[in-house]
Amino acid sequence: MHIKQIIIQGFRSYREQTVVEPFSSRHNVIVGRNGSGKSNFFYAIQFVLSDEFSHLRPEQRQGLLHEGTGPRVLNAYVEIIFDNSDGRLPLDTNEVSLRRVIGSKKDQYFLNKKSVNRTDVMNLLESAGFSRSNPYYIVKQGKINQMATAPDSQRLKLLREVAGTRVYDERREESQTILNDTIGKTKKIEDLLKYIEERLKTLEEEKEELKEYQKWDKMQRYYAHFVYKLASCLQYI
C-alpha cells in the first residue's frame, strides 16, 4: 500500500485546489524554495493520518484555514488516495480515498466519499499498521538531530515514543491510578461493613434485652392484675 495522490484545498498555504501526483511506491522527494509549502504539505498528511490534529477547538480549526488575500476561506480539506492493490486496508477496493474537511464549526471525515466518524477512520488505519499515538512513519525536521544532542533521559523518552512503549506506560499509570482508587474505595466499603456488623451486633443485644424486658413487663402486669382481682375478692369477705 502506498500514497497514490494527495489533494489539498484551503489548508494553510494552499488556497486553491492542489493535486500532487504521481507517487512512487518506493521513494519520493519533495523539493522547492523556502516558503513554497513543503512543510505545510507534510502537515497536510499528518492532518489526515496522525493524532496530532485531533480534537481541534474552533480557533485551532480556524488557524488551519488559508489566510491570504482575497475572499475569506471558510472550509479546507485534504484528501489522500491510497493504492490498496495489496489489500492492506481491509476494504474490497484497489483504491481508497480518505478525506478530512474542516471549517470553523465542522470537522468531518469521508472514506471513499462516504461520511464516517473519526474512531472508524483511526481503527481502519491501525488495522493497516498506522499507529495513532506513535506515527513512526513521519520523522519531522530536526528530530534526528534532537535525538543525537539530547541528554540520555530525553533520548530514552524519544526511543519509548518510537518503540510505542510510551502509550503503554501512560496506560499503566492510568491503570495504577484506577487500582489505587479501587483499593481506597474497597477500604471504605470494608470499614462500612465493619461498622454495620458492629451495629447489627449491638441491635441484636438490644433486641434480646427488649425481649427480656417484655417478658418481665408481661409478668409484672399479670401479677398486678392478679393482685387487683385478689383485693376485689377480699372486699366481699
PDB file of C-alpha atoms in Angstrom:
ATOM      1  CA  MET A   1       0.000   0.000   0.000  1.00  0.00           C
ATOM      2  CA  HIS A   2       1.274   3.498  -0.791  1.00  0.00           C
ATOM      3  CA  ILE A   3       0.011   7.027  -1.355  1.00  0.00           C
ATOM      4  CA  LYS A   4      -1.142   7.491  -4.922  1.00  0.00           C
ATOM      5  CA  GLN A   5      -2.425  11.060  -4.883  1.00  0.00           C
ATOM      6  CA  ILE A   6      -2.897  13.978  -2.473  1.00  0.00           C
ATOM      7  CA  ILE A   7      -5.424  16.790  -2.988  1.00  0.00           C
ATOM      8  CA  ILE A   8      -5.269  19.932  -0.827  1.00  0.00           C
ATOM      9  CA  GLN A   9      -7.523  22.975  -0.842  1.00  0.00           C
ATOM     10  CA  GLY A  10      -7.853  25.856   1.624  1.00  0.00           C
ATOM     11  CA  PHE A  11      -5.363  24.284   4.051  1.00  0.00           C
ATOM     12  CA  ARG A  12      -2.717  26.688   5.358  1.00  0.00           C
ATOM     13  CA  SER A  13      -0.704  27.996   2.367  1.00  0.00           C
ATOM     14  CA  TYR A  14      -2.788  26.026  -0.176  1.00  0.00           C
ATOM     15  CA  ARG A  15      -5.642  28.340  -1.131  1.00  0.00           C
ATOM     16  CA  GLU A  16      -6.581  26.811  -4.489  1.00  0.00           C
ATOM     17  CA  GLN A  17      -7.018  23.112  -5.095  1.00  0.00           C
ATOM     18  CA  THR A  18      -3.608  21.485  -5.457  1.00  0.00           C
ATOM     19  CA  VAL A  19      -3.229  17.937  -6.755  1.00  0.00           C
ATOM     20  CA  VAL A  20       0.072  16.197  -6.068  1.00  0.00           C
ATOM     21  CA  GLU A  21       0.765  13.082  -8.115  1.00  0.00           C
ATOM     22  CA  PRO A  22       2.061  10.604  -9.077  1.00  0.00           C
ATOM     23  CA  PHE A  23       3.870   8.982  -6.151  1.00  0.00           C
ATOM     24  CA  SER A  24       6.306   6.115  -6.377  1.00  0.00           C
ATOM     25  CA  SER A  25       5.610   3.024  -4.309  1.00  0.00           C
ATOM     26  CA  ARG A  26       9.227   3.225  -3.115  1.00  0.00           C
ATOM     27  CA  HIS A  27      10.881   6.643  -2.645  1.00  0.00           C
ATOM     28  CA  ASN A  28       9.647  10.192  -3.205  1.00  0.00           C
ATOM     29  CA  VAL A  29      11.447  13.517  -2.737  1.00  0.00           C
ATOM     30  CA  ILE A  30       9.683  16.859  -2.259  1.00  0.00           C
ATOM     31  CA  VAL A  31      11.766  19.853  -3.362  1.00  0.00           C
ATOM     32  CA  GLY A  32      11.001  23.558  -3.547  1.00  0.00           C
ATOM     33  CA  ARG A  33      12.052  27.030  -2.482  1.00  0.00           C
ATOM     34  CA  ASN A  34      11.649  28.327   1.040  1.00  0.00           C
ATOM     35  CA  GLY A  35       8.020  29.267   1.592  1.00  0.00           C
ATOM     36  CA  SER A  36       6.771  27.152  -1.288  1.00  0.00           C
ATOM     37  CA  GLY A  37       4.668  24.998   1.048  1.00  0.00           C
ATOM     38  CA  LYS A  38       6.847  21.916   1.646  1.00  0.00           C
ATOM     39  CA  SER A  39       6.273  21.920   5.417  1.00  0.00           C
ATOM     40  CA  ASN A  40       2.540  22.511   5.011  1.00  0.00           C
ATOM     41  CA  PHE A  41       2.425  19.625   2.544  1.00  0.00           C
ATOM     42  CA  PHE A  42       3.667  17.251   5.228  1.00  0.00           C
ATOM     43  CA  TYR A  43       1.385  18.917   7.788  1.00  0.00           C
ATOM     44  CA  ALA A  44      -1.497  18.092   5.451  1.00  0.00           C
ATOM     45  CA  ILE A  45      -0.548  14.403   5.520  1.00  0.00           C
ATOM     46  CA  GLN A  46      -0.315  14.491   9.321  1.00  0.00           C
ATOM     47  CA  PHE A  47      -3.641  16.326   9.437  1.00  0.00           C
ATOM     48  CA  VAL A  48      -5.366  13.281   7.928  1.00  0.00           C
ATOM     49  CA  LEU A  49      -3.343  10.373   9.308  1.00  0.00           C
ATOM     50  CA  SER A  50      -1.931  11.256  12.721  1.00  0.00           C
ATOM     51  CA  ASP A  51      -3.393  12.084  16.123  1.00  0.00           C
ATOM     52  CA  GLU A  52      -1.616  15.441  16.321  1.00  0.00           C
ATOM     53  CA  PHE A  53      -4.543  17.389  14.865  1.00  0.00           C
ATOM     54  CA  SER A  54      -7.308  15.521  16.685  1.00  0.00           C
ATOM     55  CA  HIS A  55      -9.948  17.200  18.878  1.00  0.00           C
ATOM     56  CA  LEU A  56      -9.342  20.685  17.474  1.00  0.00           C
ATOM     57  CA  ARG A  57     -11.053  23.657  19.067  1.00  0.00           C
ATOM     58  CA  PRO A  58     -12.847  26.161  16.784  1.00  0.00           C
ATOM     59  CA  GLU A  59      -9.971  28.660  16.950  1.00  0.00           C
ATOM     60  CA  GLN A  60      -7.468  25.900  16.118  1.00  0.00           C
ATOM     61  CA  ARG A  61      -9.516  24.831  13.108  1.00  0.00           C
ATOM     62  CA  GLN A  62      -9.680  28.448  12.019  1.00  0.00           C
ATOM     63  CA  GLY A  63      -5.890  28.629  12.266  1.00  0.00           C
ATOM     64  CA  LEU A  64      -5.543  25.825   9.714  1.00  0.00           C
ATOM     65  CA  LEU A  65      -7.586  27.654   7.090  1.00  0.00           C
ATOM     66  CA  HIS A  66      -5.775  29.686   4.434  1.00  0.00           C
ATOM     67  CA  GLU A  67      -5.379  33.325   5.464  1.00  0.00           C
ATOM     68  CA  GLY A  68      -4.223  35.195   2.390  1.00  0.00           C
ATOM     69  CA  THR A  69      -5.565  37.997   0.263  1.00  0.00           C
ATOM     70  CA  GLY A  70      -8.866  37.635  -1.496  1.00  0.00           C
ATOM     71  CA  PRO A  71     -12.173  36.189  -0.317  1.00  0.00           C
ATOM     72  CA  ARG A  72     -12.143  34.534   3.080  1.00  0.00           C
ATOM     73  CA  VAL A  73     -11.659  30.763   3.066  1.00  0.00           C
ATOM     74  CA  LEU A  74     -14.442  29.086   5.058  1.00  0.00           C
ATOM     75  CA  ASN A  75     -13.548  25.428   4.553  1.00  0.00           C
ATOM     76  CA  ALA A  76     -10.474  23.349   3.860  1.00  0.00           C
ATOM     77  CA  TYR A  77      -9.879  19.739   3.012  1.00  0.00           C
ATOM     78  CA  VAL A  78      -7.059  17.287   2.496  1.00  0.00           C
ATOM     79  CA  GLU A  79      -7.685  14.068   0.596  1.00  0.00           C
ATOM     80  CA  ILE A  80      -5.234  11.187   0.428  1.00  0.00           C
ATOM     81  CA  ILE A  81      -5.792   8.451  -2.130  1.00  0.00           C
ATOM     82  CA  PHE A  82      -4.068   5.141  -1.402  1.00  0.00           C
ATOM     83  CA  ASP A  83      -3.134   2.359  -3.769  1.00  0.00           C
ATOM     84  CA  ASN A  84      -4.640  -0.607  -1.931  1.00  0.00           C
ATOM     85  CA  SER A  85      -3.928  -3.289  -4.520  1.00  0.00           C
ATOM     86  CA  ASP A  86      -2.122  -5.330  -1.857  1.00  0.00           C
ATOM     87  CA  GLY A  87      -5.272  -5.314   0.312  1.00  0.00           C
ATOM     88  CA  ARG A  88      -3.511  -3.939   3.369  1.00  0.00           C
ATOM     89  CA  LEU A  89      -6.537  -1.850   4.179  1.00  0.00           C
ATOM     90  CA  PRO A  90      -9.421  -4.268   4.870  1.00  0.00           C
ATOM     91  CA  LEU A  91     -11.601  -2.851   2.096  1.00  0.00           C
ATOM     92  CA  ASP A  92     -12.630  -4.578  -1.112  1.00  0.00           C
ATOM     93  CA  THR A  93     -11.214  -1.850  -3.383  1.00  0.00           C
ATOM     94  CA  ASN A  94      -7.846  -1.321  -5.058  1.00  0.00           C
ATOM     95  CA  GLU A  95      -8.053   2.402  -4.354  1.00  0.00           C
ATOM     96  CA  VAL A  96      -9.040   4.001  -1.037  1.00  0.00           C
ATOM     97  CA  SER A  97      -9.851   7.690  -0.642  1.00  0.00           C
ATOM     98  CA  LEU A  98      -9.638   9.316   2.795  1.00  0.00           C
ATOM     99  CA  ARG A  99     -10.665  12.971   3.086  1.00  0.00           C
ATOM    100  CA  ARG A 100     -10.845  15.283   6.086  1.00  0.00           C
ATOM    101  CA  VAL A 101     -12.838  18.511   5.843  1.00  0.00           C
ATOM    102  CA  ILE A 102     -12.703  21.315   8.410  1.00  0.00           C
ATOM    103  CA  GLY A 103     -14.397  24.648   8.911  1.00  0.00           C
ATOM    104  CA  SER A 104     -14.843  26.973  11.859  1.00  0.00           C
ATOM    105  CA  LYS A 105     -17.751  24.802  13.027  1.00  0.00           C
ATOM    106  CA  LYS A 106     -17.134  21.399  11.469  1.00  0.00           C
ATOM    107  CA  ASP A 107     -14.608  18.585  11.295  1.00  0.00           C
ATOM    108  CA  GLN A 108     -15.620  15.651   9.093  1.00  0.00           C
ATOM    109  CA  TYR A 109     -14.070  12.522   7.623  1.00  0.00           C
ATOM    110  CA  PHE A 110     -15.011  10.830   4.367  1.00  0.00           C
ATOM    111  CA  LEU A 111     -13.974   7.328   3.373  1.00  0.00           C
ATOM    112  CA  ASN A 112     -14.488   6.621  -0.322  1.00  0.00           C
ATOM    113  CA  LYS A 113     -16.855   9.631  -0.477  1.00  0.00           C
ATOM    114  CA  LYS A 114     -18.969   8.370   2.452  1.00  0.00           C
ATOM    115  CA  SER A 115     -19.121  10.224   5.774  1.00  0.00           C
ATOM    116  CA  VAL A 116     -17.547   8.297   8.665  1.00  0.00           C
ATOM    117  CA  ASN A 117     -16.589   9.143  12.241  1.00  0.00           C
ATOM    118  CA  ARG A 118     -13.041   9.647  13.444  1.00  0.00           C
ATOM    119  CA  THR A 119     -12.950   6.460  15.511  1.00  0.00           C
ATOM    120  CA  ASP A 120     -13.750   4.319  12.470  1.00  0.00           C
ATOM    121  CA  VAL A 121     -11.007   6.066  10.487  1.00  0.00           C
ATOM    122  CA  MET A 122      -8.381   5.556  13.192  1.00  0.00           C
ATOM    123  CA  ASN A 123      -9.357   1.911  13.639  1.00  0.00           C
ATOM    124  CA  LEU A 124      -9.073   1.362   9.879  1.00  0.00           C
ATOM    125  CA  LEU A 125      -5.628   2.976   9.768  1.00  0.00           C
ATOM    126  CA  GLU A 126      -4.416   0.990  12.769  1.00  0.00           C
ATOM    127  CA  SER A 127      -5.507  -2.220  11.055  1.00  0.00           C
ATOM    128  CA  ALA A 128      -3.033  -1.322   8.286  1.00  0.00           C
ATOM    129  CA  GLY A 129      -0.225  -0.536  10.736  1.00  0.00           C
ATOM    130  CA  PHE A 130      -0.703   3.217  11.221  1.00  0.00           C
ATOM    131  CA  SER A 131      -0.320   3.970  14.927  1.00  0.00           C
ATOM    132  CA  ARG A 132      -2.322   7.000  16.032  1.00  0.00           C
ATOM    133  CA  SER A 133      -0.157   7.579  19.139  1.00  0.00           C
ATOM    134  CA  ASN A 134       3.194   6.673  17.571  1.00  0.00           C
ATOM    135  CA  PRO A 135       3.367   7.993  13.992  1.00  0.00           C
ATOM    136  CA  TYR A 136       6.736   6.391  13.256  1.00  0.00           C
ATOM    137  CA  TYR A 137       6.030   6.850   9.553  1.00  0.00           C
ATOM    138  CA  ILE A 138       6.556  10.625   9.914  1.00  0.00           C
ATOM    139  CA  VAL A 139      10.002  11.911  11.017  1.00  0.00           C
ATOM    140  CA  LYS A 140       9.884  15.671  11.465  1.00  0.00           C
ATOM    141  CA  GLN A 141      12.705  18.040  10.559  1.00  0.00           C
ATOM    142  CA  GLY A 142      15.264  18.224  13.375  1.00  0.00           C
ATOM    143  CA  LYS A 143      14.021  15.073  15.094  1.00  0.00           C
ATOM    144  CA  ILE A 144      17.202  13.082  14.378  1.00  0.00           C
ATOM    145  CA  ASN A 145      19.470  15.976  15.415  1.00  0.00           C
ATOM    146  CA  GLN A 146      17.376  16.461  18.537  1.00  0.00           C
ATOM    147  CA  MET A 147      17.852  12.834  19.481  1.00  0.00           C
ATOM    148  CA  ALA A 148      21.614  12.944  18.818  1.00  0.00           C
ATOM    149  CA  THR A 149      22.233  16.005  21.006  1.00  0.00           C
ATOM    150  CA  ALA A 150      19.627  15.404  23.707  1.00  0.00           C
ATOM    151  CA  PRO A 151      20.505  14.139  27.217  1.00  0.00           C
ATOM    152  CA  ASP A 152      20.112  10.451  27.982  1.00  0.00           C
ATOM    153  CA  SER A 153      16.752  10.934  29.689  1.00  0.00           C
ATOM    154  CA  GLN A 154      15.361  12.738  26.643  1.00  0.00           C
ATOM    155  CA  ARG A 155      16.725  10.106  24.237  1.00  0.00           C
ATOM    156  CA  LEU A 156      15.130   7.399  26.347  1.00  0.00           C
ATOM    157  CA  LYS A 157      11.815   9.239  26.103  1.00  0.00           C
ATOM    158  CA  LEU A 158      12.169   9.533  22.319  1.00  0.00           C
ATOM    159  CA  LEU A 159      13.085   5.855  21.999  1.00  0.00           C
ATOM    160  CA  ARG A 160       9.993   4.953  24.002  1.00  0.00           C
ATOM    161  CA  GLU A 161       7.896   7.010  21.603  1.00  0.00           C
ATOM    162  CA  VAL A 162       9.490   5.304  18.589  1.00  0.00           C
ATOM    163  CA  ALA A 163       9.042   1.868  20.139  1.00  0.00           C
ATOM    164  CA  GLY A 164       5.468   2.693  21.084  1.00  0.00           C
ATOM    165  CA  THR A 165       6.056   1.919  24.765  1.00  0.00           C
ATOM    166  CA  ARG A 166       5.128   5.410  25.959  1.00  0.00           C
ATOM    167  CA  VAL A 167       1.449   4.788  25.371  1.00  0.00           C
ATOM    168  CA  TYR A 168       1.671   1.589  27.416  1.00  0.00           C
ATOM    169  CA  ASP A 169       3.485   3.444  30.208  1.00  0.00           C
ATOM    170  CA  GLU A 170       0.702   6.029  30.216  1.00  0.00           C
ATOM    171  CA  ARG A 171      -1.949   3.325  30.279  1.00  0.00           C
ATOM    172  CA  ARG A 172      -0.072   1.574  33.084  1.00  0.00           C
ATOM    173  CA  GLU A 173      -0.083   4.805  35.095  1.00  0.00           C
ATOM    174  CA  GLU A 174      -3.795   5.218  34.395  1.00  0.00           C
ATOM    175  CA  SER A 175      -4.401   1.612  35.444  1.00  0.00           C
ATOM    176  CA  GLN A 176      -2.359   2.145  38.620  1.00  0.00           C
ATOM    177  CA  THR A 177      -4.402   5.241  39.431  1.00  0.00           C
ATOM    178  CA  ILE A 178      -7.632   3.300  38.897  1.00  0.00           C
ATOM    179  CA  LEU A 179      -6.261   0.434  41.021  1.00  0.00           C
ATOM    180  CA  ASN A 180      -5.297   2.787  43.860  1.00  0.00           C
ATOM    181  CA  ASP A 181      -8.719   4.422  43.677  1.00  0.00           C
ATOM    182  CA  THR A 182     -10.379   0.993  43.765  1.00  0.00           C
ATOM    183  CA  ILE A 183      -8.268  -0.046  46.772  1.00  0.00           C
ATOM    184  CA  GLY A 184      -9.286   3.150  48.571  1.00  0.00           C
ATOM    185  CA  LYS A 185     -12.962   2.551  47.840  1.00  0.00           C
ATOM    186  CA  THR A 186     -12.631  -1.095  48.910  1.00  0.00           C
ATOM    187  CA  LYS A 187     -11.127   0.029  52.250  1.00  0.00           C
ATOM    188  CA  LYS A 188     -14.033   2.421  52.776  1.00  0.00           C
ATOM    189  CA  ILE A 189     -16.519  -0.359  51.971  1.00  0.00           C
ATOM    190  CA  GLU A 190     -14.750  -2.717  54.394  1.00  0.00           C
ATOM    191  CA  ASP A 191     -14.891  -0.060  57.133  1.00  0.00           C
ATOM    192  CA  LEU A 192     -18.580   0.479  56.397  1.00  0.00           C
ATOM    193  CA  LEU A 193     -19.281  -3.269  56.536  1.00  0.00           C
ATOM    194  CA  LYS A 194     -17.392  -3.500  59.828  1.00  0.00           C
ATOM    195  CA  TYR A 195     -19.484  -0.659  61.244  1.00  0.00           C
ATOM    196  CA  ILE A 196     -22.684  -2.336  60.013  1.00  0.00           C
ATOM    197  CA  GLU A 197     -21.654  -5.654  61.599  1.00  0.00           C
ATOM    198  CA  GLU A 198     -20.918  -3.935  64.917  1.00  0.00           C
ATOM    199  CA  ARG A 199     -24.200  -2.077  64.709  1.00  0.00           C
ATOM    200  CA  LEU A 200     -26.090  -5.309  63.951  1.00  0.00           C
ATOM    201  CA  LYS A 201     -24.426  -6.953  66.941  1.00  0.00           C
ATOM    202  CA  THR A 202     -25.480  -4.043  69.150  1.00  0.00           C
ATOM    203  CA  LEU A 203     -29.035  -4.193  67.787  1.00  0.00           C
ATOM    204  CA  GLU A 204     -29.143  -7.951  68.416  1.00  0.00           C
ATOM    205  CA  GLU A 205     -28.120  -7.377  72.036  1.00  0.00           C
ATOM    206  CA  GLU A 206     -30.722  -4.634  72.377  1.00  0.00           C
ATOM    207  CA  LYS A 207     -33.276  -6.992  70.836  1.00  0.00           C
ATOM    208  CA  GLU A 208     -32.533  -9.632  73.481  1.00  0.00           C
ATOM    209  CA  GLU A 209     -32.738  -7.007  76.209  1.00  0.00           C
ATOM    210  CA  LEU A 210     -36.080  -5.857  74.801  1.00  0.00           C
ATOM    211  CA  LYS A 211     -37.385  -9.430  74.786  1.00  0.00           C
ATOM    212  CA  GLU A 212     -36.287  -9.848  78.392  1.00  0.00           C
ATOM    213  CA  TYR A 213     -37.907  -6.551  79.342  1.00  0.00           C
ATOM    214  CA  GLN A 214     -41.149  -7.503  77.571  1.00  0.00           C
ATOM    215  CA  LYS A 215     -41.102 -10.852  79.377  1.00  0.00           C
ATOM    216  CA  TRP A 216     -40.779  -9.267  82.846  1.00  0.00           C
ATOM    217  CA  ASP A 217     -43.190  -6.474  81.949  1.00  0.00           C
ATOM    218  CA  LYS A 218     -45.790  -9.066  80.962  1.00  0.00           C
ATOM    219  CA  MET A 219     -45.269 -10.935  84.231  1.00  0.00           C
ATOM    220  CA  GLN A 220     -45.487  -7.693  86.188  1.00  0.00           C
ATOM    221  CA  ARG A 221     -48.787  -6.782  84.541  1.00  0.00           C
ATOM    222  CA  TYR A 222     -50.072 -10.301  85.133  1.00  0.00           C
ATOM    223  CA  TYR A 223     -49.255 -10.170  88.850  1.00  0.00           C
ATOM    224  CA  ALA A 224     -50.633  -6.643  89.144  1.00  0.00           C
ATOM    225  CA  HIS A 225     -53.901  -7.821  87.635  1.00  0.00           C
ATOM    226  CA  PHE A 226     -53.871 -10.862  89.933  1.00  0.00           C
ATOM    227  CA  VAL A 227     -53.355  -8.670  92.995  1.00  0.00           C
ATOM    228  CA  TYR A 228     -56.165  -6.372  91.851  1.00  0.00           C
ATOM    229  CA  LYS A 229     -58.563  -9.312  91.481  1.00  0.00           C
ATOM    230  CA  LEU A 230     -57.500 -10.714  94.822  1.00  0.00           C
ATOM    231  CA  ALA A 231     -58.081  -7.382  96.542  1.00  0.00           C
ATOM    232  CA  SER A 232     -61.545  -7.139  94.964  1.00  0.00           C
ATOM    233  CA  CYS A 233     -62.464 -10.578  96.294  1.00  0.00           C
ATOM    234  CA  LEU A 234     -61.263  -9.760  99.794  1.00  0.00           C
ATOM    235  CA  GLN A 235     -63.610  -6.783  99.947  1.00  0.00           C
ATOM    236  CA  TYR A 236     -66.601  -9.139  99.939  1.00  0.00           C
ATOM    237  CA  ILE A 237     -65.336 -11.410 102.713  1.00  0.00           C
TER     238      ILE A 237
END
